[in-house]
Amino acid sequence: MSNTSPSKSAPPGDRIAKVIARAGIASRRDAEVIIAEGRVTVNGQVIESAALNVTDEDRVAVDGVPLAPPERARLWMYHKPTGLVTTTRDEQGRETVFDALPDDLPRVMTVGRLDLNSEGLLLLTNDGELKRRLELPSTGWLRRYRVRVRGTPTEAQLEAMRGGLTVEGERFAPMQVAFDRQQGGNAWLTLGLREGKNREIRRAMESQGLLVNRLIRLSYGPFQLGTLAIGEIEEVRTRVLRDQLGEPEMADETETRAPGKPGPGGRKPGGKPAGKFGGKPAGKFGGKPGGRPGGKPGEDRGDRPARKPYGKPGEDRGERPARKPYGKPGEDRGDRPARKPYGKPGEDRGDRPARKPYGKPGEDRGDRPARKPYGKPGEDRGDRPARKPYGKPGEDRGDRPARKPYGKPGEDRGDRPARKPYGKPGEDRGDRPARKPYGKPGEDRGDRPARKPYGEDRGDRKPFGKDRPDNDRSARREAEQAERAEKKKQFLSNPGMSLRKDAKGAPKRGSARKGGAKSPGAGFYGSRDLSSKKPTKP
């Protein structure tokens, strides 16, 4: 007779705190506090200890309200921005990721953590068991990160991280490290690791003399950040989650939403909706939160009727009529009429009329009229009138009038009036008035007022520099900037005006002339119309 007694079997059901947490009332720790306060009843009896297992047959109520049926295990992907703390409550009053989540999202927990200055993919779930399973290193899922560090890492530093490190007595497993590129004084790296210790990447980099100034999580196992925008959230399809976890029974779990809880929605941090989860979300893992399996023909569709098969012509389509064949001209199309051939000019088109040939000038076009030739001036154009020659002044232009010459002042311009000379002050300008002299202070400027001196002795001018009274240079600079902004605003509203003015405040050459407005865009380049480069006809 053996003296070993059989071990007692574990009681059926789940812990009462876990059941309350699954119902979305509170976390397990808070549920234990609620139980200790005597606010929970099981089958009408108040309990005071969380050391109790309950089954589906037990009636559990919190504050007299029966618990709703538990929701199915669900998973969301969230693009966490920087500046949010991954915790339920922060002692310093900082904003948390839960403050930025949609109000109509059920109570969720984070899978792993991202610190305050890290960003990227953060998984959320409503199921504690799923959270624990995804966080275990035994899952073997690789977590990839993009890391920007200050400085230029050496191959020896990267090789040290690939072999594993011991930092402050804590052992870090080997990491996958790849150098991407150098960008100024920073370098970009791609890291992969299969464990998630506290600030592991930052501490490993600091041990090698590298300072991390940006950290982005790209993926968590098979779940990719992809094109998910910052602050947006997207639910993972039940089918995808089931395939990744290898649990086919997840498709049969109840998907009833708790009474009074609306469908989940997404929004960016700040409270603005970022999309509806009730519809079909964008992205690889987006799907209908209802979780009803769709499936291809022959796949399991749950309580839906089996999907009728579809196929190509000749394949079995079940009770559906056989698909009519389609094909190219000459192929068998069943009871469909033969497809009419198509082809190029000269090819057989069946009972269709022959295709009329097309071609270049001089080629055979059948009963179509010959194509009229085109060409440059002087080339044969058939019955088309010869192309009129074009050319520069002095060249033969056929029956076109000779092109009027253009030139600089003093050059022959034909019957055009001679170009008026321009020059510096004192030079001959023809019948134009002599150009007024300009000069330095003290030089003769004709009837112009003498130029005010600059330099040490500035006459009645205000001094510049440190001796400037009231140091009003900043005020004058602000006034000039405001004036330039006002001129630019006027120019944009009236492109025909000029922003340049002379000393008296009148528009300089290039503004609208008498007899009409300028063309748009001529404000800085005079009155020429720059919209066309074609020469003006005489």
Coordinates of C-alpha atoms in Angstrom, one line a residue:
M1 CA 0.0 0.0 0.0
S2 CA 1.4 3.3 -1.1
N3 CA 1.7 6.1 1.5
T4 CA 1.4 8.8 -1.2
S5 CA -1.9 10.5 -1.2
P6 CA -3.3 11.8 -4.5
S7 CA -3.0 15.6 -4.9
K8 CA -6.1 17.6 -4.7
S9 CA -7.5 18.8 -8.0
A10 CA -7.8 22.5 -8.6
P11 CA -11.3 23.9 -8.1
P12 CA -13.2 24.5 -11.3
G13 CA -13.7 28.0 -12.8
D14 CA -11.7 31.2 -12.6
R15 CA -10.7 33.5 -9.7
I16 CA -13.4 36.0 -8.9
A17 CA -11.1 38.9 -9.4
K18 CA -10.2 37.7 -12.9
V19 CA -13.9 37.3 -13.8
I20 CA -14.6 40.9 -12.7
A21 CA -11.7 42.2 -14.7
R22 CA -12.8 40.3 -17.8
A23 CA -16.2 41.9 -17.5
G24 CA -14.5 45.4 -17.8
I25 CA -15.4 46.6 -14.3
A26 CA -11.8 47.1 -12.9
S27 CA -8.4 45.6 -13.0
R28 CA -7.6 42.5 -10.9
R29 CA -5.9 44.6 -8.2
D30 CA -8.9 47.0 -8.0
A31 CA -11.3 44.1 -8.1
E32 CA -9.6 42.7 -5.0
V33 CA -10.2 46.1 -3.3
I34 CA -13.9 46.0 -4.3
I35 CA -14.3 42.5 -2.9
A36 CA -12.6 43.5 0.4
E37 CA -15.1 46.4 0.7
G38 CA -18.0 43.9 0.5
R39 CA -19.5 45.2 -2.7
V40 CA -19.4 41.8 -4.5
T41 CA -22.0 39.1 -4.2
V42 CA -21.9 35.5 -5.5
N43 CA -25.3 33.7 -5.7
G44 CA -26.7 36.4 -3.4
Q45 CA -24.0 36.0 -0.7
V46 CA -21.6 38.8 0.0
I47 CA -17.9 37.7 -0.2
E48 CA -15.0 39.3 1.5
S49 CA -12.1 37.3 0.1
A50 CA -10.8 37.1 -3.5
A51 CA -9.7 33.5 -2.9
L52 CA -12.7 32.1 -4.6
N53 CA -13.3 30.4 -8.0
V54 CA -16.6 30.9 -9.8
T55 CA -18.0 29.2 -12.9
D56 CA -20.5 30.1 -15.5
E57 CA -23.3 28.7 -13.3
D58 CA -22.6 31.3 -10.5
R59 CA -24.4 34.6 -10.4
V60 CA -21.9 37.4 -9.7
A61 CA -23.0 41.0 -9.0
V62 CA -21.0 44.2 -8.2
D63 CA -23.0 46.9 -6.3
G64 CA -26.1 44.9 -7.0
V65 CA -25.6 44.9 -10.8
P66 CA -25.1 41.5 -12.4
L67 CA -21.9 41.1 -14.5
A68 CA -22.3 41.2 -18.2
P69 CA -21.1 38.2 -20.3
P70 CA -17.4 38.5 -20.9
E71 CA -16.2 39.8 -24.2
R72 CA -14.1 37.7 -26.5
A73 CA -10.3 38.3 -26.4
R74 CA -9.5 41.2 -28.7
L75 CA -6.3 42.9 -29.8
W76 CA -5.6 46.4 -31.0
M77 CA -2.6 48.1 -32.6
Y78 CA -1.9 51.7 -31.4
H79 CA 0.7 54.1 -32.8
K80 CA 1.9 55.7 -29.6
P81 CA 3.4 59.2 -29.9
T82 CA 6.1 60.6 -27.7
G83 CA 5.1 62.4 -24.5
L84 CA 2.6 59.8 -23.2
V85 CA 3.3 57.5 -20.2
T86 CA 2.4 53.8 -20.5
T87 CA 0.6 53.4 -17.2
T88 CA -2.9 53.6 -15.9
R89 CA -2.3 56.4 -13.4
D90 CA 0.8 58.7 -13.2
E91 CA 1.9 60.1 -9.9
Q92 CA 3.3 63.2 -11.5
G93 CA 0.0 64.0 -13.3
R94 CA 1.4 63.4 -16.8
E95 CA -0.8 62.3 -19.7
T96 CA -1.0 58.6 -20.2
V97 CA -1.8 56.5 -23.3
F98 CA -5.2 55.7 -21.8
D99 CA -6.1 59.4 -21.7
A100 CA -5.5 59.5 -25.4
L101 CA -7.6 56.4 -26.3
P102 CA -11.2 56.6 -27.5
D103 CA -13.8 56.9 -24.8
D104 CA -15.9 54.2 -26.3
L105 CA -13.1 51.6 -26.3
P106 CA -13.5 48.9 -23.7
R107 CA -11.1 48.6 -20.8
V108 CA -7.8 47.5 -22.2
M109 CA -4.3 46.7 -21.0
T110 CA -1.0 47.3 -22.7
V111 CA 1.1 44.5 -24.0
G112 CA 4.6 45.5 -22.8
R113 CA 5.6 49.1 -22.4
L114 CA 7.1 52.1 -24.3
D115 CA 8.7 54.8 -22.2
L116 CA 7.9 58.5 -22.3
N117 CA 10.2 59.4 -25.2
S118 CA 9.6 56.3 -27.2
E119 CA 7.1 56.0 -30.0
G120 CA 5.7 53.4 -32.4
L121 CA 3.7 50.2 -32.1
L122 CA 1.9 49.4 -28.8
L123 CA -0.4 46.5 -28.6
L124 CA -3.6 46.7 -26.4
T125 CA -5.9 43.9 -25.3
N126 CA -8.9 43.4 -23.2
D127 CA -7.8 40.0 -22.0
G128 CA -5.3 39.5 -19.2
E129 CA -4.3 36.0 -20.2
L130 CA -3.6 37.1 -23.8
K131 CA -1.5 40.0 -22.4
R132 CA 0.6 37.6 -20.3
R133 CA 1.0 35.2 -23.2
L134 CA 2.2 37.8 -25.6
E135 CA 4.7 39.3 -23.1
L136 CA 6.4 35.9 -22.3
P137 CA 9.8 35.5 -23.9
S138 CA 8.9 31.9 -24.6
T139 CA 6.6 33.2 -27.3
G140 CA 9.8 33.8 -29.3
W141 CA 8.4 36.9 -31.1
L142 CA 11.0 39.3 -32.4
R143 CA 10.4 43.0 -31.6
R144 CA 12.1 45.3 -34.2
Y145 CA 13.1 49.0 -33.5
R146 CA 14.5 51.9 -35.5
V147 CA 17.0 53.7 -33.3
R148 CA 18.7 57.0 -33.8
V149 CA 21.9 57.6 -31.8
R150 CA 24.2 60.5 -31.5
G151 CA 27.7 59.9 -32.9
T152 CA 29.1 57.3 -35.2
P153 CA 29.0 53.7 -33.9
T154 CA 31.9 51.5 -34.6
E155 CA 31.7 47.9 -35.7
A156 CA 33.2 46.8 -32.4
Q157 CA 30.4 48.5 -30.5
L158 CA 27.7 46.8 -32.6
E159 CA 29.4 43.5 -32.3
A160 CA 29.4 43.8 -28.5
M161 CA 25.6 44.1 -28.5
R162 CA 25.3 41.2 -30.9
G163 CA 27.1 39.0 -28.5
G164 CA 25.1 40.1 -25.4
L165 CA 25.9 42.6 -22.6
T166 CA 25.9 42.8 -18.9
V167 CA 24.9 46.2 -17.7
E168 CA 24.9 47.1 -14.0
G169 CA 24.8 43.4 -13.1
E170 CA 21.8 42.6 -15.4
R171 CA 22.4 40.3 -18.4
F172 CA 21.0 41.4 -21.8
A173 CA 20.4 38.7 -24.4
P174 CA 22.1 39.1 -27.8
M175 CA 20.5 41.6 -30.1
Q176 CA 20.1 41.8 -33.8
V177 CA 21.9 45.1 -34.8
A178 CA 22.3 46.5 -38.3
F179 CA 23.8 49.9 -39.3
D180 CA 21.5 51.7 -41.7
R181 CA 23.0 55.2 -42.5
Q182 CA 24.8 58.2 -41.1
Q183 CA 22.8 61.4 -41.1
G184 CA 25.0 64.3 -40.0
G185 CA 26.0 63.8 -36.4
N186 CA 23.5 61.0 -35.9
A187 CA 23.3 57.4 -37.0
W188 CA 20.3 55.2 -37.7
L189 CA 20.3 51.6 -36.6
T190 CA 17.8 48.7 -36.8
L191 CA 17.6 46.5 -33.7
G192 CA 15.7 43.3 -33.0
L193 CA 15.3 41.6 -29.6
R194 CA 13.2 38.9 -28.1
E195 CA 12.9 40.1 -24.5
G196 CA 11.6 43.4 -23.1
K197 CA 13.5 44.5 -20.0
N198 CA 13.2 48.0 -18.6
R199 CA 14.9 50.5 -21.0
E200 CA 17.0 47.7 -22.4
I201 CA 17.9 49.4 -25.7
R202 CA 18.8 52.8 -24.1
R203 CA 20.9 51.2 -21.4
A204 CA 22.7 48.9 -23.8
M205 CA 23.5 51.9 -26.1
E206 CA 24.7 54.0 -23.1
S207 CA 27.0 51.2 -22.0
Q208 CA 28.7 51.5 -25.5
G209 CA 29.0 55.3 -25.3
L210 CA 26.0 56.0 -27.6
L211 CA 23.1 58.3 -26.6
V212 CA 19.7 57.4 -28.0
N213 CA 17.8 60.4 -29.1
R214 CA 14.9 58.7 -31.0
L215 CA 13.4 55.2 -30.6
I216 CA 10.6 53.8 -32.8
R217 CA 9.1 50.3 -32.4
L218 CA 8.3 48.9 -35.9
S219 CA 6.8 45.5 -35.1
Y220 CA 5.9 43.2 -32.3
G221 CA 6.1 39.7 -33.7
P222 CA 3.9 39.4 -36.7
F223 CA 2.1 42.7 -36.1
Q224 CA 3.6 45.5 -38.1
L225 CA 3.3 49.3 -37.5
G226 CA 3.1 49.8 -41.3
T227 CA 1.3 53.0 -42.4
L228 CA -0.7 53.4 -39.2
A229 CA -0.7 57.1 -38.5
I230 CA 0.6 58.6 -35.2
G231 CA -2.2 58.5 -32.6
E232 CA -4.4 56.1 -34.6
I233 CA -5.7 52.7 -33.4
E234 CA -6.7 49.7 -35.4
E235 CA -8.2 46.4 -34.3
V236 CA -6.6 43.1 -35.3
R237 CA -8.9 40.6 -37.0
T238 CA -10.0 37.6 -35.0
R239 CA -8.9 35.3 -37.8
V240 CA -5.4 36.9 -37.9
L241 CA -5.1 36.7 -34.1
R242 CA -6.3 33.1 -34.1
D243 CA -3.8 32.1 -36.8
Q244 CA -0.8 33.8 -35.1
L245 CA -1.7 32.2 -31.7
G246 CA -2.6 28.8 -33.1
E247 CA -6.0 28.7 -31.4
P248 CA -8.8 27.7 -33.7
E249 CA -11.2 27.7 -30.9
M250 CA -11.0 31.5 -30.7
A251 CA -13.4 31.7 -33.6
D252 CA -16.1 30.0 -31.6
E253 CA -15.9 32.3 -28.6
T254 CA -18.8 34.5 -27.9
E255 CA -18.5 38.0 -29.4
T256 CA -21.3 39.6 -27.6
R257 CA -20.5 43.2 -26.5
A258 CA -21.4 44.2 -23.0
P259 CA -24.8 46.0 -22.6
G260 CA -24.6 49.7 -22.9
K261 CA -21.2 49.7 -24.5
P262 CA -21.1 51.2 -28.0
G263 CA -19.0 49.9 -30.8
P264 CA -15.3 50.9 -30.5
G265 CA -14.0 53.9 -32.4
G266 CA -10.7 55.4 -33.1
R267 CA -9.4 58.9 -32.5
K268 CA -6.1 60.8 -32.4
P269 CA -4.8 62.1 -29.1
G270 CA -6.9 65.0 -28.1
G271 CA -10.2 63.3 -28.5
K272 CA -10.9 63.7 -32.2
P273 CA -12.2 60.6 -33.9
A274 CA -9.7 59.0 -36.3
G275 CA -12.0 56.5 -37.9
K276 CA -14.8 54.0 -37.3
F277 CA -14.1 50.6 -36.0
G278 CA -17.6 49.5 -36.9
G279 CA -16.6 49.5 -40.5
K280 CA -13.8 48.0 -42.4
P281 CA -10.5 49.5 -41.1
A282 CA -7.7 50.1 -43.4
G283 CA -4.6 48.0 -43.2
K284 CA -3.6 44.4 -43.3
F285 CA -4.9 43.6 -39.8
G286 CA -8.1 45.8 -40.0
G287 CA -11.4 44.0 -39.9
K288 CA -14.9 44.0 -38.7
P289 CA -14.9 43.9 -34.9
G290 CA -17.9 41.7 -35.0
G291 CA -15.5 38.9 -35.9
R292 CA -17.9 36.8 -38.0
P293 CA -15.8 34.7 -40.3
G294 CA -16.1 35.4 -44.0
G295 CA -14.0 32.9 -45.8
K296 CA -13.6 31.5 -49.3
P297 CA -15.7 28.7 -50.7
G298 CA -15.1 25.5 -48.7
E299 CA -13.8 27.3 -45.6
D300 CA -15.6 27.3 -42.2
R301 CA -18.0 30.3 -42.0
G302 CA -19.4 29.5 -38.6
D303 CA -23.2 29.7 -38.5
R304 CA -23.4 31.1 -41.9
P305 CA -24.4 28.8 -44.8
A306 CA -21.5 27.5 -46.8
R307 CA -20.2 29.9 -49.5
K308 CA -21.2 28.9 -53.0
P309 CA -18.1 28.0 -55.1
Y310 CA -17.1 30.2 -57.9
G311 CA -14.6 29.3 -60.5
K312 CA -13.4 29.7 -64.0
P313 CA -15.2 28.3 -67.0
G314 CA -15.2 24.5 -66.9
E315 CA -14.7 24.3 -63.1
D316 CA -17.3 22.8 -60.7
R317 CA -19.6 25.6 -59.3
G318 CA -21.9 23.4 -57.3
E319 CA -25.6 24.2 -57.8
R320 CA -24.7 27.3 -59.7
P321 CA -25.0 27.1 -63.5
A322 CA -21.7 26.4 -65.3
R323 CA -19.8 29.5 -66.2
K324 CA -19.8 30.4 -69.8
P325 CA -16.4 30.2 -71.4
Y326 CA -14.7 33.3 -72.6
G327 CA -11.8 33.5 -74.9
K328 CA -10.0 35.2 -77.7
P329 CA -11.3 35.3 -81.3
G330 CA -11.3 31.8 -82.7
E331 CA -11.5 30.0 -79.4
D332 CA -14.5 27.9 -78.3
R333 CA -17.0 30.0 -76.3
G334 CA -19.7 27.3 -75.9
D335 CA -23.2 28.6 -76.7
R336 CA -21.9 32.1 -76.9
P337 CA -21.5 33.5 -80.4
A338 CA -18.0 33.3 -81.7
R339 CA -15.9 36.4 -80.9
K340 CA -15.4 38.6 -83.8
P341 CA -11.7 38.9 -84.8
Y342 CA -9.9 42.1 -84.5
G343 CA -6.7 43.0 -86.2
K344 CA -4.5 45.5 -87.9
P345 CA -5.2 46.9 -91.4
G346 CA -4.9 44.0 -93.9
E347 CA -5.6 41.2 -91.4
D348 CA -8.7 39.0 -91.6
R349 CA -11.5 40.4 -89.4
G350 CA -14.2 37.8 -90.4
D351 CA -17.6 39.4 -91.3
R352 CA -16.3 42.7 -90.0
P353 CA -15.4 45.3 -92.7
A354 CA -11.7 45.4 -93.4
R355 CA -9.8 47.8 -91.3
K356 CA -8.9 51.0 -93.2
P357 CA -5.2 51.4 -93.5
Y358 CA -3.5 54.3 -91.9
G359 CA -0.1 55.6 -92.6
K360 CA 2.2 58.5 -93.0
P361 CA 2.1 60.9 -96.0
G362 CA 2.9 59.1 -99.2
E363 CA 1.9 55.6 -97.9
D364 CA -1.1 53.6 -99.2
R365 CA -4.2 54.3 -97.2
G366 CA -6.7 52.3 -99.3
D367 CA -9.9 54.2 -100.2
R368 CA -9.0 56.8 -97.7
P369 CA -7.7 60.1 -99.3
A370 CA -3.9 60.3 -99.4
R371 CA -2.5 62.0 -96.3
K372 CA -1.4 65.5 -97.0
P373 CA 2.3 66.0 -96.6
Y374 CA 3.6 68.3 -94.0
G375 CA 7.1 69.8 -93.9
K376 CA 9.3 72.7 -93.2
P377 CA 9.4 75.8 -95.3
G378 CA 10.6 75.0 -98.9
E379 CA 9.7 71.3 -98.7
D380 CA 7.0 69.7 -100.9
R381 CA 3.6 69.8 -99.2
G382 CA 1.5 68.4 -102.1
D383 CA -1.6 70.5 -102.8
R384 CA -1.1 72.4 -99.7
P385 CA 0.2 75.9 -100.1
A386 CA 3.9 76.2 -99.6
R387 CA 4.9 76.9 -96.1
K388 CA 5.9 80.5 -95.6
P389 CA 9.5 80.9 -94.6
Y390 CA 10.4 82.4 -91.4
G391 CA 13.8 83.8 -90.5
K392 CA 15.8 86.5 -88.8
P393 CA 16.0 90.1 -90.0
G394 CA 17.6 90.2 -93.4
E395 CA 16.8 86.6 -94.4
D396 CA 14.5 85.7 -97.2
R397 CA 10.9 85.3 -96.0
G398 CA 9.2 84.7 -99.4
D399 CA 6.1 86.8 -99.9
R400 CA 6.2 87.8 -96.3
P401 CA 7.4 91.3 -95.6
A402 CA 11.0 91.5 -94.6
R403 CA 11.6 91.3 -91.0
K404 CA 12.4 94.6 -89.4
P405 CA 15.8 94.8 -88.0
Y406 CA 16.4 95.3 -84.4
G407 CA 19.6 96.4 -82.8
K408 CA 21.3 98.5 -80.3
P409 CA 21.4 102.3 -80.3
G410 CA 23.3 103.5 -83.4
E411 CA 22.7 100.3 -85.5
D412 CA 20.7 100.2 -88.7
R413 CA 17.0 99.4 -87.9
G414 CA 15.6 99.8 -91.4
D415 CA 12.5 102.0 -91.6
R416 CA 12.2 101.8 -87.8
P417 CA 13.2 105.0 -86.0
A418 CA 16.7 104.9 -84.7
R419 CA 17.0 103.6 -81.2
K420 CA 17.5 106.3 -78.8
P421 CA 20.9 106.2 -77.1
Y422 CA 21.2 105.5 -73.5
G423 CA 24.3 106.3 -71.5
K424 CA 25.8 107.4 -68.3
P425 CA 25.6 111.0 -67.1
G426 CA 27.5 113.3 -69.4
E427 CA 27.2 111.0 -72.5
D428 CA 25.3 111.9 -75.6
R429 CA 21.7 110.6 -75.4
G430 CA 20.4 112.2 -78.6
D431 CA 17.1 114.1 -78.2
R432 CA 16.7 112.6 -74.8
P433 CA 17.4 115.0 -71.9
A434 CA 20.8 114.7 -70.5
R435 CA 21.1 112.1 -67.7
K436 CA 21.3 113.8 -64.4
P437 CA 24.7 113.2 -62.8
Y438 CA 25.0 111.2 -59.7
G439 CA 28.0 111.1 -57.5
K440 CA 29.5 110.8 -54.1
P441 CA 28.9 113.4 -51.4
G442 CA 30.5 116.7 -52.4
E443 CA 30.5 116.1 -56.2
D444 CA 28.5 118.1 -58.7
R445 CA 25.1 116.6 -59.2
G446 CA 23.7 119.4 -61.5
D447 CA 20.2 120.5 -60.5
R448 CA 19.9 117.6 -58.1
P449 CA 20.3 118.5 -54.4
A450 CA 23.7 117.8 -53.1
R451 CA 24.2 114.3 -51.8
K452 CA 24.2 114.1 -48.1
P453 CA 27.6 113.1 -46.6
Y454 CA 28.1 109.8 -45.1
G455 CA 30.9 108.8 -42.7
E456 CA 32.1 110.5 -39.7
D457 CA 30.6 113.8 -40.4
R458 CA 27.0 113.1 -41.4
G459 CA 25.6 116.6 -41.2
D460 CA 21.9 116.5 -40.3
R461 CA 21.7 112.7 -40.6
K462 CA 21.1 110.7 -37.6
P463 CA 24.2 108.8 -36.2
F464 CA 24.4 105.0 -36.5
G465 CA 25.7 102.4 -34.2
K466 CA 26.1 102.6 -30.4
D467 CA 25.7 106.4 -30.4
R468 CA 22.3 106.2 -32.1
P469 CA 19.7 108.0 -29.8
D470 CA 17.2 105.7 -28.2
N471 CA 18.7 102.8 -30.1
D472 CA 15.6 102.7 -32.4
R473 CA 17.2 100.3 -35.0
S474 CA 15.0 97.4 -33.9
A475 CA 11.8 99.5 -34.1
R476 CA 12.8 100.7 -37.6
R477 CA 13.5 97.1 -38.7
E478 CA 10.1 95.9 -37.6
A479 CA 8.5 98.9 -39.4
E480 CA 10.4 98.0 -42.6
Q481 CA 9.4 94.3 -42.3
A482 CA 5.7 95.3 -41.9
E483 CA 6.0 97.6 -44.9
R484 CA 7.5 94.8 -47.1
A485 CA 4.8 92.4 -46.0
E486 CA 2.1 95.0 -46.9
K487 CA 3.7 95.6 -50.3
K488 CA 3.8 91.8 -51.0
K489 CA 0.2 91.5 -50.0
Q490 CA -0.7 94.4 -52.4
F491 CA 1.3 92.8 -55.2
L492 CA -0.4 89.4 -54.8
S493 CA -3.8 91.0 -55.0
N494 CA -2.8 93.1 -58.0
P495 CA 0.0 91.3 -60.1
G496 CA 0.1 94.3 -62.4
M497 CA 1.7 96.7 -59.9
S498 CA 5.3 97.2 -59.2
L499 CA 6.9 96.9 -55.7
R500 CA 9.8 99.2 -56.8
K501 CA 9.6 102.9 -56.1
D502 CA 11.9 105.8 -56.6
A503 CA 13.1 108.2 -53.9
K504 CA 9.9 110.2 -54.1
G505 CA 7.7 107.2 -53.6
A506 CA 6.4 107.0 -57.2
P507 CA 6.4 103.6 -59.0
K508 CA 9.6 103.0 -60.9
R509 CA 9.8 101.9 -64.5
G510 CA 8.0 98.5 -64.8
S511 CA 4.7 99.6 -63.2
A512 CA 1.5 99.9 -65.3
R513 CA 1.9 102.4 -68.2
K514 CA -0.6 104.8 -69.6
G515 CA -3.1 103.3 -72.0
G516 CA -3.8 100.0 -70.2
A517 CA -2.8 97.6 -67.5
K518 CA 0.2 95.4 -67.7
S519 CA 0.1 91.7 -68.2
P520 CA 0.3 89.6 -65.0
G521 CA 3.8 88.8 -63.9
A522 CA 5.4 92.0 -65.3
G523 CA 5.8 93.7 -61.9
F524 CA 9.5 92.9 -61.6
Y525 CA 10.5 92.8 -65.2
G526 CA 9.1 95.9 -66.8
S527 CA 6.1 96.1 -69.1
R528 CA 7.1 93.2 -71.4
D529 CA 4.6 90.4 -71.7
L530 CA 6.5 87.3 -70.6
S531 CA 3.6 84.9 -71.1
S532 CA 4.7 84.2 -74.7
K533 CA 8.1 83.9 -76.3
K534 CA 6.8 84.2 -79.9
P535 CA 8.0 87.2 -81.9
T536 CA 5.5 90.0 -82.3
K537 CA 4.1 90.3 -85.8
P538 CA 4.9 93.6 -87.5

